[in-house]
Amino acid sequence: SRSLPAYEKACRDLLDHLGTKAALPMDSIAARDIVAFRGVLSERVSGATVNKELGILRGAWSAALRDGIIRDNVFARVARVKAERSNRRGFTVEEINRVLEFCDTEWRGMVLTALYTGQRLSDVAALTWRSIDLEKREIRIVTRKTSRPMTIPIAAPLYCELLKAPSTDNPDAPAFPRAFALLEANGGTNTLSRQFGEIMAKAGLAVRTPHRATKQGRNARRESAGLSFHSLRHTSTSFLKNAGISDVVSREIIGHDSAAVSRIYTHIEPETLRRAVAAMPDFAKQEVAK
């Protein structure tokens, strides 16, 4: 089912937030825990996404209540957030360069991978060398969110960056070991998102405002100028479009499902995709921050 990844993500996010409390019976989860969870989600995703996850989990608790596993559906007593219009945007060229200045080697590789492939943080962190074919200059993955098979040409700047990685004879070794370990341990990208937020803060692109200073409670969002790791996906799309790449080719590279019907009738040659990624700016020339 196409909905399964969304259900799995909602469960992972909740378990990651609950920590050791996740091992307790469902009835041990109180409404205050859900309110806190809602607040954490609100810091990093849109209101619509927060409400979607709350709805999924409310349904799970409803099923448990119906089956006699719990006595109360705490999610039914927690209000949804106001789904304001998202202020997310892509990075500017200057902002990308500022971020790269404060990245260590691994985060630099992850940022460039996201920038030149348009893939989400979870898919970048999960990359293994089996998925990266340096000989053919392709990355082959199945996206975690949509289960979509992708074959993405490796742009020249990203190719040069990947060549710098330590060699390994194990094809299942992760391309980004620390990120991979966090993803496997936590089942989600919360910790990685926070780490990237710290990088943006050092680059002057995110102001971390404590909740108590906002006077809006746990439901308040920290100011981040509309930027997050996901913004690299927006940036990648924008660069392709600004380079004159057609919408159909851009969708094939990034993996957007909009106008998916057109893919049924359209076959895009690999060389067309290669020319498209070659048209993107070269950010790999920047030095790694010490």
XYZ file of N, CA and C in Angstrom, residues 160-288:
387
model
N 32.991 13.531 -7.679
C 34.305 13.871 -7.117
C 34.276 13.784 -5.592
N 33.163 14.193 -4.991
C 33.036 14.132 -3.535
C 32.999 12.691 -3.055
N 32.267 11.825 -3.745
C 32.163 10.417 -3.341
C 33.491 9.689 -3.503
N 34.299 10.116 -4.443
C 35.616 9.492 -4.634
C 36.536 9.723 -3.437
N 36.259 10.756 -2.650
C 37.097 11.073 -1.487
C 36.796 10.174 -0.297
N 35.692 9.441 -0.354
C 35.274 8.611 0.781
C 36.265 7.461 0.993
N 36.466 7.023 2.245
C 37.349 5.882 2.525
C 36.904 4.649 1.759
N 37.837 3.916 1.213
C 37.504 2.730 0.431
C 37.059 1.596 1.348
N 36.212 0.738 0.807
C 35.730 -0.437 1.547
C 35.418 -1.553 0.563
N 35.629 -2.781 1.017
C 35.309 -3.944 0.184
C 33.909 -4.462 0.472
N 33.234 -3.849 1.423
C 31.891 -4.293 1.817
C 30.843 -3.443 1.108
N 30.116 -4.001 0.135
C 29.120 -3.207 -0.591
C 27.956 -2.747 0.284
N 27.745 -3.411 1.422
C 26.654 -3.034 2.312
C 27.079 -2.012 3.363
N 28.336 -1.567 3.282
C 28.793 -0.533 4.212
C 28.093 0.783 3.895
N 27.712 1.532 4.917
C 27.020 2.806 4.665
C 27.954 3.854 4.094
N 27.408 4.685 3.235
C 28.189 5.783 2.673
C 28.447 6.848 3.722
N 27.492 7.004 4.657
C 27.610 7.996 5.718
C 27.387 7.283 7.059
N 28.443 6.683 7.620
C 28.314 5.760 8.755
C 27.605 6.327 9.980
N 27.946 7.547 10.403
C 27.322 8.088 11.618
C 25.829 8.305 11.414
N 25.474 8.858 10.273
C 24.057 9.104 9.979
C 23.299 7.786 9.876
N 23.903 6.799 9.238
C 23.280 5.485 9.086
C 23.025 4.854 10.451
N 24.011 4.959 11.347
C 23.872 4.375 12.683
C 22.736 5.040 13.452
N 22.614 6.364 13.341
C 21.527 7.076 14.024
C 20.175 6.682 13.442
N 20.120 6.542 12.127
C 18.867 6.156 11.471
C 18.440 4.767 11.921
N 19.393 3.838 11.999
C 19.085 2.472 12.410
C 18.708 2.399 13.891
N 19.384 3.197 14.710
C 19.147 3.149 16.151
C 17.819 3.785 16.535
N 17.490 4.904 15.883
C 16.292 5.655 16.270
C 15.081 5.346 15.407
N 15.311 4.762 14.230
C 14.195 4.452 13.342
C 13.621 5.658 12.637
N 14.226 6.816 12.829
C 13.730 8.040 12.197
C 14.856 9.047 12.035
N 14.491 10.234 11.594
C 15.515 11.238 11.294
C 15.492 12.416 12.267
N 14.824 12.267 13.405
C 14.722 13.380 14.343
C 16.077 13.918 14.771
N 16.972 13.012 15.183
C 18.288 13.430 15.651
C 19.084 14.078 14.529
N 19.017 13.487 13.347
C 19.732 14.049 12.199
C 19.188 15.424 11.843
N 17.875 15.586 11.914
C 17.276 16.889 11.619
C 17.758 17.934 12.610
N 17.860 17.552 13.884
C 18.350 18.487 14.890
C 19.808 18.850 14.635
N 20.607 17.864 14.234
C 22.011 18.136 13.932
C 22.150 19.108 12.768
N 21.337 18.911 11.737
C 21.401 19.826 10.605
C 20.919 21.216 11.029
N 19.949 21.260 11.935
C 19.491 22.543 12.452
C 20.617 23.290 13.149
N 21.472 22.565 13.868
C 22.608 23.197 14.530
C 23.603 23.735 13.509
N 23.789 22.996 12.421
C 24.680 23.472 11.362
C 24.132 24.766 10.769
N 22.821 24.801 10.519
C 22.211 26.015 9.971
C 22.329 27.171 10.949
N 22.198 26.870 12.251
C 22.318 27.929 13.256
C 23.721 28.521 13.240
N 24.740 27.662 13.121
C 26.119 28.150 13.049
C 26.337 29.001 11.807
N 25.609 28.645 10.749
C 25.732 29.389 9.490
C 24.875 30.656 9.495
N 24.174 30.888 10.601
C 23.346 32.079 10.711
C 22.026 31.978 9.981
N 21.571 30.745 9.737
C 20.336 30.542 8.976
C 19.185 30.024 9.825
N 19.395 29.854 11.120
C 18.324 29.393 12.003
C 18.522 30.006 13.369
N 17.477 30.572 13.911
C 17.523 31.151 15.251
C 16.746 30.236 16.180
N 17.423 29.621 17.120
C 16.790 28.676 18.033
C 16.154 29.437 19.195
N 14.864 29.594 19.174
C 14.139 30.320 20.215
C 13.527 29.335 21.199
N 13.882 29.415 22.500
C 13.289 28.489 23.482
C 11.775 28.639 23.514
N 11.091 27.534 23.817
C 9.627 27.553 23.832
C 9.086 28.573 24.822
N 9.733 28.693 25.984
C 9.205 29.594 26.993
C 9.278 31.054 26.526
N 10.196 31.361 25.588
C 10.327 32.728 25.101
C 9.269 33.072 24.065
N 8.655 32.073 23.465
C 7.673 32.336 22.418
C 6.310 32.677 22.987
N 6.065 32.257 24.268
C 4.762 32.454 24.920
C 3.632 31.797 24.129
N 3.990 30.784 23.336
C 2.984 30.075 22.556
C 2.914 28.604 22.944
N 3.679 28.217 23.983
C 3.609 26.837 24.448
C 4.366 25.887 23.534
N 4.151 24.587 23.780
C 4.860 23.547 23.035
C 4.441 23.499 21.579
N 3.356 24.169 21.245
C 2.873 24.124 19.869
C 3.574 25.132 18.975
N 4.488 25.938 19.553
C 5.168 26.966 18.773
C 6.307 26.364 17.972
N 6.569 26.933 16.824
C 7.628 26.471 15.937
C 8.859 27.359 16.095
N 10.022 26.776 16.126
C 11.242 27.565 16.186
C 11.515 28.192 14.823
N 11.984 29.426 14.869
C 12.215 30.162 13.628
C 13.435 29.617 12.897
N 13.280 29.248 11.630
C 14.407 28.703 10.868
C 14.437 29.268 9.458
N 13.832 30.426 9.263
C 13.849 31.102 7.961
C 13.260 30.215 6.867
N 12.371 29.280 7.233
C 11.749 28.415 6.243
C 12.679 27.375 5.665
N 13.817 27.118 6.331
C 14.824 26.200 5.793
C 14.978 24.957 6.665
N 15.249 23.844 6.016
C 15.532 22.582 6.687
C 16.298 21.724 5.691
N 16.661 20.505 6.094
C 17.338 19.619 5.152
C 16.459 19.355 3.940
N 15.150 19.292 4.166
C 14.214 19.058 3.062
C 14.272 20.187 2.033
N 14.720 21.364 2.459
C 14.827 22.494 1.535
C 15.820 22.214 0.406
N 16.775 21.304 0.648
C 17.719 20.946 -0.411
C 16.985 20.286 -1.575
N 15.893 19.607 -1.265
C 15.055 18.992 -2.313
C 14.395 20.088 -3.155
N 13.911 21.126 -2.481
C 13.358 22.273 -3.199
C 14.437 22.946 -4.045
N 15.635 23.067 -3.459
C 16.748 23.717 -4.155
C 17.121 22.954 -5.417
N 17.216 21.640 -5.289
C 17.566 20.803 -6.429
C 16.566 20.990 -7.563
N 15.295 20.997 -7.209
C 14.247 21.199 -8.217
C 14.385 22.561 -8.879
N 14.639 23.585 -8.069
C 14.758 24.944 -8.603
C 15.937 25.072 -9.550
N 17.068 24.475 -9.185
C 18.240 24.559 -10.047
C 17.994 23.892 -11.402
N 17.312 22.749 -11.362
C 16.994 22.066 -12.613
C 16.084 22.925 -13.484
N 15.050 23.497 -12.851
C 14.116 24.329 -13.617
C 14.815 25.576 -14.157
N 15.669 26.196 -13.322
C 16.370 27.410 -13.749
C 17.365 27.135 -14.869
N 17.812 25.880 -14.958
C 18.738 25.500 -16.035
C 17.995 25.153 -17.314
N 16.661 25.302 -17.281
C 15.868 25.044 -18.478
C 15.465 23.599 -18.651
N 15.635 22.792 -17.593
C 15.276 21.379 -17.671
C 13.753 21.259 -17.591
N 13.180 20.405 -18.418
C 11.725 20.270 -18.471
C 11.177 19.713 -17.166
N 9.909 19.981 -16.917
C 9.248 19.515 -15.709
C 9.255 17.998 -15.619
N 9.060 17.325 -16.743
C 9.020 15.859 -16.760
C 10.367 15.277 -16.342
N 11.460 15.830 -16.892
C 12.798 15.337 -16.555
C 13.126 15.647 -15.096
N 12.757 16.831 -14.632
C 13.009 17.205 -13.238
C 12.312 16.240 -12.287
N 11.062 15.902 -12.586
C 10.322 14.975 -11.733
C 10.974 13.604 -11.717
N 11.521 13.197 -12.841
C 12.149 11.876 -12.915
C 13.392 11.811 -12.043
N 14.138 12.908 -11.970
C 15.356 12.947 -11.164
C 15.029 13.066 -9.690
N 14.133 13.985 -9.339
C 13.821 14.249 -7.941
C 12.924 13.173 -7.353
N 12.013 12.625 -8.186
C 11.111 11.594 -7.703
C 9.777 12.128 -7.244
N 9.394 13.314 -7.735
C 8.077 13.842 -7.398
C 6.991 13.002 -8.079
N 5.899 12.771 -7.377
C 4.804 11.975 -7.933
C 3.743 12.823 -8.610
N 3.861 14.156 -8.548
C 2.878 14.998 -9.219
C 2.941 14.765 -10.715
N 1.785 14.864 -11.348
C 1.674 14.591 -12.782
C 2.217 13.205 -13.108
N 1.966 12.257 -12.194
C 2.528 10.915 -12.369
C 1.995 10.220 -13.610
N 0.821 10.602 -14.038
C 0.242 9.951 -15.216
C 1.133 10.131 -16.432
N 1.814 11.267 -16.502
C 2.655 11.527 -17.679
C 3.799 10.524 -17.789
N 4.201 9.931 -16.643
C 5.303 8.971 -16.671
C 4.897 7.684 -17.379
N 3.603 7.399 -17.400
C 3.134 6.185 -18.063
C 3.401 6.260 -19.559
N 3.326 7.474 -20.095
C 3.463 7.662 -21.531
C 4.828 8.184 -21.950
N 5.683 8.472 -20.965
C 6.962 9.100 -21.268
C 8.113 8.222 -20.838
N 9.032 7.951 -21.764
C 10.267 7.253 -21.427
C 11.424 8.236 -21.584
N 12.164 8.431 -20.505
C 13.258 9.396 -20.535
C 14.578 8.647 -20.573
N 15.359 8.901 -21.584
C 16.640 8.223 -21.760
C 17.622 8.640 -20.666
N 18.493 7.720 -20.218
C 19.477 8.052 -19.187
C 20.354 9.246 -19.553
N 20.701 9.374 -20.822
C 21.567 10.478 -21.238
C 20.882 11.823 -21.028
N 19.561 11.846 -21.182
C 18.811 13.081 -20.931
C 18.909 13.467 -19.463
N 18.818 12.482 -18.585
C 18.941 12.742 -17.157
C 20.353 13.199 -16.812
N 21.352 12.602 -17.457
C 22.738 13.002 -17.199
C 22.982 14.459 -17.600
N 22.453 14.852 -18.741
C 22.621 16.245 -19.185
C 21.933 17.194 -18.204
N 20.834 16.728 -17.616
C 20.092 17.576 -16.680
C 20.901 17.831 -15.407
N 21.452 16.775 -14.781
C 22.209 16.978 -13.545
C 23.509 17.718 -13.811
N 24.038 17.588 -15.029
C 25.266 18.299 -15.382
C 25.045 19.806 -15.465
N 23.791 20.224 -15.599
C 23.481 21.652 -15.719
C 23.407 22.349 -14.368
N 23.492 21.595 -13.266
C 23.384 22.199 -11.938
C 24.697 22.833 -11.513
N 24.662 23.848 -10.635
C 25.889 24.528 -10.192
C 26.825 23.578 -9.455
N 28.117 23.916 -9.442
C 29.134 23.094 -8.792
C 29.442 23.685 -7.410
N 28.972 22.981 -6.358
C 29.247 23.432 -5.003
C 30.381 22.631 -4.347
N 30.844 21.599 -4.996
C 31.851 20.728 -4.410
C 33.239 21.364 -4.396
N 33.374 22.532 -5.002
C 34.661 23.225 -4.996
C 34.994 23.809 -3.639
N 33.949 23.987 -2.781
C 34.153 24.580 -1.475
C 34.977 23.649 -0.592
N 35.812 24.247 0.257
C 36.636 23.454 1.173
C 35.805 22.994 2.371
N 36.184 21.829 2.906
C 35.511 21.307 4.092
C 35.974 22.092 5.309
